[in-house]
């Protein structure tokens, strides 16, 4: 694995314009980004990990140096196995900061070779989170400016099927 590869982990449930912005900006810094969808079967999600991978691959189909995959278990174990030493995360709010600080410190205790690098959200994406989008779409609102139209369509299909 190339040394200037970064792992961009997350739930991506659903992938938003904010996620894609972080990945695309990251591609200007790193030679390659491995986008890794966390498998957490105990978390109630709208999309399965496989569906999220499919959505991300479609959203990032124009980007050459991106790989989309899933991972389960500890992020540091995945990085160690894949010989990845950098983690890319986005920061929006103070709440993000507190969580990210704890995560990055814990990861460095478990795997001292790892560095977490943060990109500040761009203003127009700062309010976007997967949970807000789930609320908006489930109440019949528009995801315009937050998620791609085909992600919105897939979300509506899912919500209809679930009867939400
Ligand atoms: P997790 O459950 O691991 O927090 P998310 O899918 O919610 O996964 O987020 C993955 C990463 O993307 C996190 O670093 C998060 O801060 C970042 N992120 C999410 N939305 C945005 C946004 N609108 N702008 C910048 N970064 C974002």
Tab-separated table of C-alpha atoms in Angstrom, residues 9-106:
chain	number	residue	atom	x	y	z
A	9	UNK	CA	-13.747	5.875	7.591
A	10	UNK	CA	-17.359	6.525	8.482
A	11	UNK	CA	-20.909	5.283	8.669
A	12	UNK	CA	-21.975	7.082	5.474
A	13	UNK	CA	-25.629	6.336	6.199
A	14	UNK	CA	-26.319	7.986	3.787
A	15	UNK	CA	-23.258	9.443	2.060
A	16	UNK	CA	-23.752	13.216	1.835
A	17	UNK	CA	-22.353	16.096	-0.220
A	18	UNK	CA	-20.290	16.939	2.899
A	19	UNK	CA	-18.591	13.510	2.835
A	20	UNK	CA	-17.866	13.750	-0.888
A	21	UNK	CA	-16.388	17.243	-0.416
A	22	UNK	CA	-13.982	15.980	2.263
A	23	UNK	CA	-12.919	13.026	0.075
A	24	UNK	CA	-12.412	15.185	-3.029
A	25	UNK	CA	-10.378	17.762	-1.111
A	26	UNK	CA	-8.423	14.930	0.483
A	27	UNK	CA	-7.486	13.656	-2.978
A	28	UNK	CA	-5.492	16.857	-3.493
A	29	UNK	CA	-3.413	15.993	-0.425
A	30	UNK	CA	-3.152	12.200	-0.583
A	31	UNK	CA	-2.188	9.961	-3.519
A	32	UNK	CA	-5.009	7.592	-2.727
A	33	UNK	CA	-8.011	7.466	-0.411
A	34	UNK	CA	-9.573	4.271	0.827
A	35	UNK	CA	-13.139	5.076	1.835
A	36	UNK	CA	-14.164	2.520	4.449
A	37	UNK	CA	-17.770	1.966	5.465
A	38	UNK	CA	-17.931	0.801	9.068
A	39	UNK	CA	-19.938	-2.373	9.603
A	40	UNK	CA	-21.796	-2.086	12.874
A	41	UNK	CA	-24.687	-4.527	12.799
A	42	UNK	CA	-26.020	-3.344	16.170
A	43	UNK	CA	-26.588	0.207	14.843
A	44	UNK	CA	-29.951	0.777	13.158
A	45	UNK	CA	-29.120	2.050	9.709
A	46	UNK	CA	-31.169	2.939	6.666
A	47	UNK	CA	-28.763	1.318	4.183
A	48	UNK	CA	-26.815	-1.937	4.529
A	49	UNK	CA	-23.009	-1.578	4.390
A	50	UNK	CA	-23.060	-3.108	0.885
A	51	UNK	CA	-25.626	-0.548	-0.285
A	52	UNK	CA	-23.547	2.291	1.154
A	53	UNK	CA	-20.475	0.996	-0.679
A	54	UNK	CA	-22.480	0.913	-3.916
A	55	UNK	CA	-23.730	4.493	-3.387
A	56	UNK	CA	-20.232	5.779	-2.598
A	57	UNK	CA	-18.745	4.031	-5.643
A	58	UNK	CA	-21.325	5.697	-7.832
A	59	UNK	CA	-20.801	9.117	-6.238
A	60	UNK	CA	-17.036	8.798	-6.633
A	61	UNK	CA	-17.004	7.131	-10.047
A	62	UNK	CA	-15.274	10.191	-11.539
A	63	UNK	CA	-12.320	9.900	-9.153
A	64	UNK	CA	-9.371	7.724	-10.107
A	65	UNK	CA	-7.526	7.302	-6.839
A	66	UNK	CA	-10.354	6.159	-4.627
A	67	UNK	CA	-11.225	2.703	-3.401
A	68	UNK	CA	-14.423	2.009	-1.481
A	69	UNK	CA	-14.648	-0.910	0.903
A	70	UNK	CA	-16.111	-2.020	4.234
A	71	UNK	CA	-14.423	-2.762	7.528
A	72	UNK	CA	-15.505	-4.248	10.811
A	73	UNK	CA	-13.826	-4.254	14.181
A	74	UNK	CA	-11.179	-1.782	15.196
A	75	UNK	CA	-10.095	0.884	12.734
A	76	UNK	CA	-6.484	0.486	13.875
A	77	UNK	CA	-6.526	-3.239	13.086
A	78	UNK	CA	-7.838	-2.526	9.608
A	79	UNK	CA	-5.134	0.133	9.072
A	80	UNK	CA	-2.420	-2.186	10.337
A	81	UNK	CA	-3.548	-4.988	8.005
A	82	UNK	CA	-3.761	-2.651	5.024
A	83	UNK	CA	-0.500	-0.825	5.913
A	84	UNK	CA	-2.300	2.514	6.082
A	85	UNK	CA	-0.838	5.134	8.405
A	86	UNK	CA	-3.116	8.121	7.853
A	87	UNK	CA	-6.751	8.664	8.674
A	88	UNK	CA	-8.760	11.496	7.147
A	89	UNK	CA	-11.761	12.913	8.992
A	90	UNK	CA	-13.930	15.983	8.581
A	91	UNK	CA	-14.696	18.499	11.335
A	92	UNK	CA	-17.898	20.504	11.566
A	93	UNK	CA	-18.642	21.457	15.139
A	94	UNK	CA	-17.215	21.529	18.644
A	95	UNK	CA	-19.105	18.290	19.264
A	96	UNK	CA	-17.246	16.708	16.338
A	97	UNK	CA	-13.990	18.022	17.796
A	98	UNK	CA	-14.500	16.445	21.209
A	99	UNK	CA	-15.411	13.072	19.748
A	100	UNK	CA	-12.621	13.160	17.173
A	101	UNK	CA	-10.008	14.144	19.767
A	102	UNK	CA	-10.897	11.136	21.912
A	103	UNK	CA	-10.971	8.782	18.929
A	104	UNK	CA	-7.659	9.941	17.520
A	105	UNK	CA	-5.937	9.748	20.915
A	106	UNK	CA	-7.312	6.267	21.557
